[in-house]
Amino acid sequence: MSVDWKQLADGARVEPGTRVKLHRDFDPGYKDDLGKDAGNKALAEAKKHLFELQDRFYASADRSMLVVLQAIDAAGKDSTIKHVMSGMNPQGVDVYSFKAPSSLEASHDWLWRHQIAAPALGRIAVFNRSHYENVTVTRVHPEMLWPKAATLHTSGIWARRFDQINNWERHLTENGTVVVKLFLNVSKKEQGKRFLERIDRPEKNWKFSSTDLAERERWDDYQHAFSEMLTHTSTDYAPWYVVPADHKWFSRLTTLSILLETLTALDPHYPEVDEETRAALEDARASLVAES
C-alpha cells in the first residue's frame, strides 16, 4: 500500500480560524490502515527523497525553514528529531532545545532568545520546545512568567502574547522563513506507559523526574492551554499540524509527510551558473583532463 503524503499532511492541519478542543478534534491514537511494518518501510524510502529536497534547499539558499516541535512530556519530541530529522543533511540543520531561561535570556523580552536562533537562508532550524512555552507552561504556572519588567501586566496577557507570536511569525515568513509547527498529541494513558518505561529501564531513568508526575496532575490545564494555543496561532502563513503521537511509527510518518509536502511545494532548485562561470568550469575541466 502506497502512502498518500499530501492526504496524511492535510489531515493533521489545523485550519486557521477554527476553535480547537484537542480531546474532541484530534485522536492521539489515530493510525491509518498502512500498518507498522509498511509504515517503517515507507519512512525509510521517503527519507531519501527528503534528503534530496533538503540538499537542493540548502544549495539554493534563498529561503530558510523553522520547524517548531511542541508537546507535553513523553510525546516523542526527541525521538522525532532522531528518526525523522536523520533524513536530512546535518550540515544544514540546527537543533535548539529551549528550557528554563538563563539569567541573560530572562533579562530580555521573551522572544529574544528565539529571534537570535532563527535560521539563516538555506538552513533549517528545529526548536525542541519553543516560544510557545510562554503561552502554555507559563499559562499553567503564571508564577514563571518573564521578563520581570515593570510593564508586565497579567491582565489580557495571553491574547497579547498570541498577537505577538503571530506578528513575529508573519515577520519571519515575509523575510524568507517557512514556519512549520508540529504539535505531538499523546494521550494521558500512553504518557503513563512511557513514564513507566522510563522508570523500569535503567538506560532511560535519566529521562524521568518526580516533577513529571506533578505536571501530569495538571493534565487538563495543559490540554486547555494547548487548545487555546492551536486556536489562536494557527494562521495561513504558519499553520499548526497536530500529529497523532500514541503510535511512534505513525507519528514519525505523519511528521515526515508534512516536511515532504512543505519542501515539495517550495520546489527548490540547485543554483544555475552564468555563462562566464560555465566557461571557467569548462577551462578547469579541460585542465584536469589534460593532467590525467
Coordinates of C-alpha atoms in Angstrom, one line a residue:
M1 CA 0.0 0.0 0.0
S2 CA 1.5 3.4 -1.0
V3 CA 1.4 6.4 1.2
D4 CA -0.6 9.5 0.2
W5 CA 1.8 12.0 1.7
K6 CA -0.4 15.0 1.0
Q7 CA -3.5 13.4 2.5
L8 CA -1.6 12.5 5.6
A9 CA -0.2 16.0 6.0
D10 CA -3.6 17.7 5.2
G11 CA -5.3 15.5 7.8
A12 CA -3.1 16.9 10.6
R13 CA -3.5 20.6 9.6
V14 CA -5.4 23.0 11.9
E15 CA -7.5 25.2 9.7
P16 CA -6.9 28.8 10.7
G17 CA -9.9 30.4 12.4
T18 CA -11.2 27.1 13.8
R19 CA -11.9 26.7 17.5
V20 CA -9.8 23.7 18.7
K21 CA -10.5 21.3 21.5
L22 CA -7.9 18.6 21.5
H23 CA -9.9 15.9 23.1
R24 CA -12.7 16.5 20.6
D25 CA -11.0 17.3 17.4
F26 CA -7.8 15.1 17.3
D27 CA -7.4 11.5 18.2
P28 CA -3.8 10.8 19.6
G29 CA -4.3 7.1 18.9
Y30 CA -5.2 7.5 15.2
K31 CA -3.3 5.4 12.6
D32 CA -4.3 4.6 9.1
D33 CA -4.5 1.1 7.6
L34 CA -0.9 1.1 6.4
G35 CA 0.5 -0.9 9.3
K36 CA 3.7 -0.5 11.3
D37 CA 6.0 -2.6 9.1
A38 CA 4.8 -1.0 5.8
G39 CA 4.9 2.4 7.5
N40 CA 8.5 2.0 8.6
K41 CA 9.5 0.9 5.1
A42 CA 7.7 3.9 3.6
L43 CA 9.5 6.1 6.1
A44 CA 12.9 4.8 5.1
E45 CA 12.2 5.3 1.4
A46 CA 10.8 8.7 1.9
K47 CA 13.9 9.9 3.9
K48 CA 15.9 9.6 0.7
H49 CA 13.5 12.0 -1.1
L50 CA 13.6 14.3 1.9
F51 CA 17.4 14.3 1.8
E52 CA 17.4 15.3 -1.9
L53 CA 14.9 18.1 -1.3
Q54 CA 16.8 19.4 1.6
D55 CA 20.1 19.3 -0.4
R56 CA 18.5 21.5 -3.1
F57 CA 17.0 23.7 -0.4
Y58 CA 20.5 24.2 1.2
A59 CA 22.2 24.8 -2.1
S60 CA 19.7 27.4 -3.3
A61 CA 19.9 29.4 0.0
D62 CA 17.1 31.7 -0.9
R63 CA 14.8 30.6 1.9
S64 CA 15.1 29.2 5.4
M65 CA 12.8 26.9 7.4
L66 CA 11.8 26.9 11.1
V67 CA 10.4 23.6 12.4
V68 CA 8.6 24.0 15.8
L69 CA 8.1 20.9 17.9
Q70 CA 5.7 21.4 20.8
A71 CA 4.2 18.7 23.1
I72 CA 3.6 17.6 26.6
D73 CA 6.3 15.3 28.3
A74 CA 6.9 11.9 26.7
A75 CA 5.1 12.7 23.5
G76 CA 8.2 11.9 21.4
K77 CA 9.9 15.2 20.5
D78 CA 13.5 13.8 20.9
S79 CA 12.7 10.6 19.1
T80 CA 11.1 12.6 16.3
I81 CA 14.3 14.6 15.8
K82 CA 16.3 11.4 15.9
H83 CA 14.3 9.3 13.5
V84 CA 12.8 11.9 11.1
M85 CA 15.5 14.6 11.0
S86 CA 18.1 11.9 10.4
G87 CA 16.7 12.1 6.8
M88 CA 18.4 15.4 6.4
N89 CA 22.0 16.5 6.0
P90 CA 23.1 17.7 9.4
Q91 CA 25.3 20.3 7.7
G92 CA 22.2 22.3 7.0
V93 CA 20.2 21.7 10.2
D94 CA 20.5 23.3 13.7
V95 CA 18.5 22.0 16.7
Y96 CA 17.8 24.2 19.7
S97 CA 16.3 23.0 22.9
F98 CA 14.7 25.8 24.9
K99 CA 14.5 25.1 28.6
A100 CA 14.2 27.5 31.6
P101 CA 15.7 30.8 30.6
S102 CA 19.2 31.7 31.7
S103 CA 19.8 34.9 33.6
L104 CA 20.8 36.6 30.3
E105 CA 17.7 35.4 28.5
A106 CA 15.4 36.4 31.3
S107 CA 16.7 39.9 31.2
H108 CA 15.5 40.3 27.6
D109 CA 12.0 40.1 26.2
W110 CA 10.7 36.5 25.9
L111 CA 11.1 36.3 22.2
W112 CA 14.7 37.5 22.1
R113 CA 16.3 34.1 22.5
H114 CA 14.2 32.7 19.7
Q115 CA 14.9 35.5 17.3
I116 CA 18.6 35.1 17.6
A117 CA 18.2 31.4 16.9
A118 CA 16.1 32.0 13.7
P119 CA 17.6 30.1 10.7
A120 CA 19.8 31.7 8.1
L121 CA 18.9 31.3 4.4
G122 CA 19.4 27.8 3.3
R123 CA 19.3 26.4 6.8
I124 CA 16.6 24.5 8.8
A125 CA 16.3 25.3 12.5
V126 CA 14.4 22.9 14.8
F127 CA 13.0 24.3 18.0
N128 CA 12.6 21.4 20.5
R129 CA 10.2 23.3 22.7
S130 CA 9.9 26.8 21.6
H131 CA 8.4 30.3 22.1
Y132 CA 5.1 28.5 22.7
E133 CA 6.3 27.5 26.2
N134 CA 5.4 31.1 27.0
V135 CA 1.7 30.6 26.4
T136 CA 1.5 27.0 27.6
V137 CA 3.8 26.3 30.6
T138 CA 3.5 29.8 31.9
R139 CA -0.2 29.7 31.5
V140 CA -0.4 26.7 33.8
H141 CA 2.3 28.2 36.0
P142 CA 1.9 32.0 35.8
E143 CA 4.5 32.4 38.5
M144 CA 7.0 31.5 35.8
L145 CA 6.1 34.5 33.6
W146 CA 9.1 36.6 32.4
P147 CA 10.7 39.0 31.9
K148 CA 10.0 40.6 35.3
A149 CA 9.6 44.0 33.8
A150 CA 7.6 46.8 35.3
T151 CA 5.3 46.8 32.3
L152 CA 4.5 43.1 32.5
H153 CA 0.8 43.1 33.4
T154 CA -1.1 39.8 33.5
S155 CA -4.5 41.2 32.6
G156 CA -5.2 40.0 29.0
I157 CA -1.6 38.7 28.6
W158 CA -2.5 35.6 26.7
A159 CA -4.3 37.4 23.9
R160 CA -1.4 39.9 23.7
R161 CA 1.1 37.1 23.5
F162 CA -0.8 35.3 20.8
D163 CA -0.8 38.5 18.8
Q164 CA 3.0 38.9 19.4
I165 CA 3.6 35.4 18.3
N166 CA 1.5 35.8 15.1
N167 CA 3.2 39.1 14.3
W168 CA 6.7 37.6 14.8
E169 CA 5.9 34.6 12.7
R170 CA 4.5 36.8 10.0
H171 CA 7.7 38.9 10.1
L172 CA 9.7 35.7 9.7
T173 CA 7.6 34.4 6.7
E174 CA 7.7 37.8 5.0
N175 CA 11.5 37.7 5.2
G176 CA 12.0 34.2 3.7
T177 CA 11.5 31.8 6.6
V178 CA 8.9 29.0 6.1
V179 CA 7.4 28.1 9.5
V180 CA 6.3 24.5 10.1
K181 CA 4.6 23.9 13.5
L182 CA 4.1 20.4 14.8
F183 CA 2.2 19.6 18.0
L184 CA 2.8 15.9 19.0
N185 CA -0.5 14.8 20.5
V186 CA -0.2 12.0 23.0
S187 CA -2.9 10.6 25.2
K188 CA -2.7 10.5 29.0
K189 CA -2.8 6.7 29.0
E190 CA 0.2 6.5 26.6
Q191 CA 2.1 9.1 28.5
G192 CA 1.7 6.9 31.6
K193 CA 3.0 3.9 29.8
R194 CA 6.1 5.8 28.6
F195 CA 6.8 7.1 32.1
L196 CA 6.7 3.6 33.4
E197 CA 9.1 2.5 30.7
R198 CA 11.5 5.3 31.8
I199 CA 11.3 4.0 35.4
D200 CA 11.7 0.3 34.5
R201 CA 14.5 0.6 32.1
P202 CA 17.8 1.7 33.7
E203 CA 19.1 3.3 30.4
K204 CA 16.0 5.6 30.4
N205 CA 16.0 6.5 34.2
W206 CA 17.7 9.8 33.4
K207 CA 14.7 10.9 31.3
F208 CA 12.3 10.7 34.3
S209 CA 11.9 13.2 37.1
S210 CA 9.5 13.5 40.0
T211 CA 8.3 16.8 38.6
D212 CA 7.0 14.8 35.6
L213 CA 4.3 13.4 37.8
A214 CA 3.5 16.8 39.3
E215 CA 3.0 18.1 35.8
R216 CA 0.9 15.1 34.9
E217 CA -1.6 16.1 37.6
R218 CA -2.1 19.3 35.6
W219 CA -3.1 17.4 32.5
D220 CA -6.4 19.1 31.9
D221 CA -4.8 22.5 32.4
Y222 CA -2.2 21.7 29.8
Q223 CA -4.8 20.4 27.4
H224 CA -6.7 23.7 27.7
A225 CA -3.6 25.7 27.2
F226 CA -2.6 23.7 24.1
S227 CA -6.1 24.0 22.7
E228 CA -6.0 27.8 23.1
M229 CA -2.6 27.9 21.5
L230 CA -3.8 26.0 18.4
T231 CA -6.9 28.0 18.2
H232 CA -5.3 31.4 18.3
T233 CA -1.9 30.8 16.5
S234 CA -2.7 28.6 13.5
T235 CA -2.5 31.0 10.6
D236 CA -2.5 30.9 6.8
Y237 CA 1.2 31.7 6.8
A238 CA 2.2 29.5 9.8
P239 CA -0.4 26.8 10.4
W240 CA -0.3 24.2 13.1
Y241 CA -0.2 20.4 12.5
V242 CA -1.5 18.1 15.2
V243 CA 0.4 14.8 14.9
P244 CA -1.1 11.7 16.4
A245 CA 1.6 10.5 18.8
D246 CA 0.4 7.4 20.6
H247 CA 2.0 5.2 17.9
K248 CA 5.5 6.4 17.3
W249 CA 5.8 4.9 13.8
F250 CA 2.7 6.7 12.7
S251 CA 3.8 9.9 14.4
R252 CA 7.1 9.8 12.5
L253 CA 5.4 9.0 9.3
T254 CA 3.0 12.0 9.7
T255 CA 5.8 14.3 10.6
L256 CA 7.8 13.3 7.5
S257 CA 4.7 13.8 5.3
I258 CA 4.4 17.4 6.5
L259 CA 8.1 18.1 5.9
L260 CA 8.0 16.4 2.5
E261 CA 4.9 18.3 1.4
T262 CA 6.3 21.6 2.6
L263 CA 9.6 21.2 0.8
T264 CA 8.0 19.8 -2.3
A265 CA 5.7 22.9 -2.5
L266 CA 8.8 25.1 -2.3
D267 CA 10.3 23.2 -5.2
P268 CA 13.9 24.2 -4.5
H269 CA 16.5 24.0 -7.3
Y270 CA 20.2 23.9 -7.5
P271 CA 21.7 27.3 -8.5
E272 CA 22.4 27.8 -12.2
V273 CA 25.7 29.4 -13.1
D274 CA 26.1 32.2 -15.6
E275 CA 27.9 31.8 -18.9
E276 CA 31.1 33.3 -17.6
T277 CA 31.2 30.8 -14.7
R278 CA 30.3 27.9 -17.0
A279 CA 33.2 28.9 -19.4
A280 CA 35.6 28.9 -16.4
L281 CA 34.3 25.4 -15.4
E282 CA 35.0 24.1 -18.9
D283 CA 38.5 25.5 -18.8
A284 CA 39.0 23.9 -15.4
R285 CA 37.7 20.6 -16.7
A286 CA 40.0 20.7 -19.8
S287 CA 43.0 21.3 -17.5
L288 CA 42.1 18.4 -15.2
V289 CA 41.5 16.1 -18.2
A290 CA 44.9 17.1 -19.6
E291 CA 46.6 16.2 -16.3
S292 CA 45.1 12.7 -16.3

